[in-house]
Amino acid sequence: MNQRPNIPDCAWQWPIGKKWETPYIVRYASNLDDGPEHGAPLGGFGAGCVGRSPNGSFNLWHLDGGEHIFDSFPGCQFSIFEQTAEQTAKQTAEGTGTAYAMSTEPSESALSSWQWYPASSADHSTGQYHALYPRSWYVYENVFKAQLTCEQFSPIWANSYQESSYPVATFVWTAHNPTDQPLTISIMLSWQNMVGWFTNSENSPNIQQREDGSPFYDYVPRLRESLGNYNKLVCDDEKAVGFVMDGEWGGEPEEGDGQFAIAASHPTAEVTYNTRWEPDGDGRDLWDSFATTGRLNNFEDAGISTDQQIGGAIALRLTLAPGETQQIPFVLSWDLPVTEFATGKFAYRRYTDFFNRTGRNAWALAQTVLSNYRTWQQKIQAWQQPILEQQELPDWFKMALFNELYDLASGGSLWSAASADDPVGQFGVLECLDYRWYESLDVRLYGGFATLLLWPELEKSVLRAFARAIPSADPKPRIIGYYYTIGEQDHTAPRKLKGATPHDLGAPNEDPWVATNYTSYQDCNQWKDLSSDFVLQVWRAFYVTGGTDVDFLADCWPAVVETLAYSKQFDTDGDGLIENSGAPDQTFDDWRLQGISAYCGGLWIGALSAAIAIGETLIQHKRAPGNAAIVLAQYRRWWQHGRNAYQKQLWNGSYYRLDTGSGSDVVMADQLCGQFCTSTMGLPDVVDQDYIAPTLSAIYDACFVKFNAYAAQLEPQNQKFEGAQTGHFSAAALGMPIGCANGVRPDGSPQNPDDTHQLEVWTGINFGLAAFFAKVGKRTEAMTITEAVVQQIYQHGLQFRTPEAITAVGTFRACHYLRPMAIWALYYTLSADDA
């Protein structure tokens, strides 16, 4: 057996317990900033997830669909006891050995008797954390004589629509004795009974307006409410041992009802346990025995809690001969089958298709892990290895490519049980935790590449949900938050107009997939990119997955026709191009565009191409309605006229103008998004090929090279980004490029230093832009842009909470964002280029 697990060289690394010297801080006080202690999440898509930081603490709890808890419950912890042969010989009645709880962050309020693992320092390493999602590793050194590694993962790999939904976390400990004397090792996993904690105590909370104009609601979980909970010891014939954490709930489970389980298995290890201890006390009821002998006192108590905190623990103890290596698997599983939204609106989670809906399956899930974890490891490796072996891809890119998939688990994801209409269930990921609504369509135009390439049936389920929503209407008026921020509190608009493509699929406190357009920052009925985004993504899902799923196109065709007809009303002069209104009416929703715009106009032309391709495919397969030929003839006229107007009115000789109404000379980084989309879908060009290269050169020169040079000249405290806090550092001032700004003048300077979105570097936009550069053969520029952004994320404490936006003053906005999964668009174009 290998002394150490085979950790890929490209995995992200961070010294265990090392503090972050220059972390990004949040830009607006109302936005979420939990600090940089984030690691790869554990748990399947839509099953809820748990996060464990590089310092070893379990601190992120996304176990209630769409809701966020960042808190440390220190009783949830691994601990290690080690005893040398010399210590064994000298052992007294009290015992002797070395023991640590394997987190470098001691509890401030409990467990005062525990000894906590020492953190790495500049001159002394105690180990390294590694992550290549869905796997991560803790490699410990210079503390114990044994070589200890913990690999942790959940069963997630491409095209898995079963195991990838499981609510489980696997921890495989590898212990090697490098000495010439025996070593005794004991590994303990302790956990708190959390049954009933993860549900909102505020039923149907009121929607409120944040000062930045975004809607939000209060989430008040029932944390630490443990009345009626109990722990039960379990052993089975397969030598698995552990305990199930349950509660006095009965009947059909509601949200929060269910079980947790801890389990482990080893053929020769000595197993000891304690099914009831007090995690909010000093911890001596667990620690005194374990720290002196590596054993627990085999205390078994399944009594009902009268509202005090209760925990359980198991410990596996074995002696390693000189040179011997052993592996011990531990499992954490949970069965919380129900996600409730507004009162009475709920969904069963996808994994219940395989383990039923009773909420009593935590032990069965744990047994499944112990029986299959080796096979799962092999399947994850078989999925990742072909990419890891591509020598032309740099390690930092491979690292970010897999690690950015974290959001599919920890981005508040929902994945419902299957139905006749949705044979793999319905799926959704939040735009982010600050903007808590699902699958924002403008954002997933970029971030959707991950599901498209790896779990395409989930991609199609999302788009089917949008197709169903387009014919719906909800006339209820709402305050539009953008105007609220500038003092126009009476500016209202209906929530959803018939035929308009919704911005999102709703929020966790209402009825997602049904009640759409949750966001009210802008009037999304007036957005000029959403209809185009929808049509393009429908064709993309068909084209990229082999061009055979005609049923999918037929399902979406009526919505395609209806939403294009709706958006054509914005072509006020009949030239075939829709116009922006002068309000921020597209994905850059703080950026006013007026008249024909390069961004929305290009997407519109691309969408017409996609609609024509969809209609022609349906006609070819005799699946089109009778009027399809007439509709297509109309689209072809719009496309021809619009394409001519786009070139004539926007091309300025070097790049495409921002719009026709503002008079701005700003170079917009994403001005040719429509052209990029069509280039990846086998569709006609939005602009002639001769204009693409000079436009991209102008973008790279202004938005990357000159913007970063401009930013480097300014001291952080003098940078005028309105409302921004001053970060601890300025990446630009240190000579580190941070990526492409969304829009600056040709010399790299801002049109207005108080602009918001224009001066931000949007991580996902940068990855999408890089994919376009790669698509046209500008691979050097593509990788330069991407590396700049990746280094900011992973060197400055933004890992596993990648934000939408970063700034040159070391601030960020909107963490845990969906759009950065656009890095898979870059992989897609690089792969096509290499092929």
Coordinates of C-alpha atoms in Angstrom, one line a residue, residues 497-501 523-532 562-583 585-586 593-597 600-601 604 638 660:
L497 CA -45.3 39.6 -18.3
K498 CA -46.5 36.9 -20.6
G499 CA -43.9 36.1 -23.3
A500 CA -41.0 37.7 -21.5
T501 CA -38.2 35.3 -20.7
D523 CA -37.6 45.4 -14.3
C524 CA -36.5 42.2 -16.0
N525 CA -39.5 42.3 -18.4
Q526 CA -37.5 45.1 -20.1
W527 CA -34.2 43.4 -20.3
K528 CA -32.8 43.1 -23.8
D529 CA -30.6 40.0 -23.4
L530 CA -32.8 37.4 -21.7
S531 CA -34.9 36.2 -24.7
S532 CA -31.7 35.9 -26.7
E562 CA -43.3 33.5 -28.1
T563 CA -40.3 35.1 -26.4
L564 CA -38.7 36.4 -29.7
A565 CA -42.1 37.9 -30.6
Y566 CA -42.1 39.6 -27.2
S567 CA -38.6 41.0 -27.6
K568 CA -39.2 42.3 -31.1
Q569 CA -41.3 45.1 -29.6
F570 CA -38.0 46.6 -28.5
D571 CA -37.0 47.1 -32.2
T572 CA -38.6 50.5 -32.2
D573 CA -37.4 51.6 -35.7
G574 CA -37.9 48.4 -37.5
D575 CA -34.2 47.9 -38.6
G576 CA -34.2 44.3 -37.3
L577 CA -32.3 45.1 -34.1
I578 CA -33.7 45.6 -30.6
E579 CA -32.7 48.8 -28.8
N580 CA -31.7 49.4 -25.2
S581 CA -33.8 51.9 -23.3
G582 CA -31.2 53.9 -21.5
A583 CA -31.9 52.0 -18.3
D585 CA -31.5 46.6 -18.9
Q586 CA -29.2 43.7 -19.3
L593 CA -27.0 51.4 -22.5
Q594 CA -28.9 53.5 -25.1
G595 CA -30.1 52.6 -28.5
I596 CA -28.5 49.7 -30.4
S597 CA -25.7 48.1 -28.2
C600 CA -27.5 43.0 -26.7
G601 CA -27.5 43.6 -30.5
W604 CA -30.1 39.2 -30.6
W638 CA -34.8 40.2 -39.2
T660 CA -25.5 54.3 -30.6

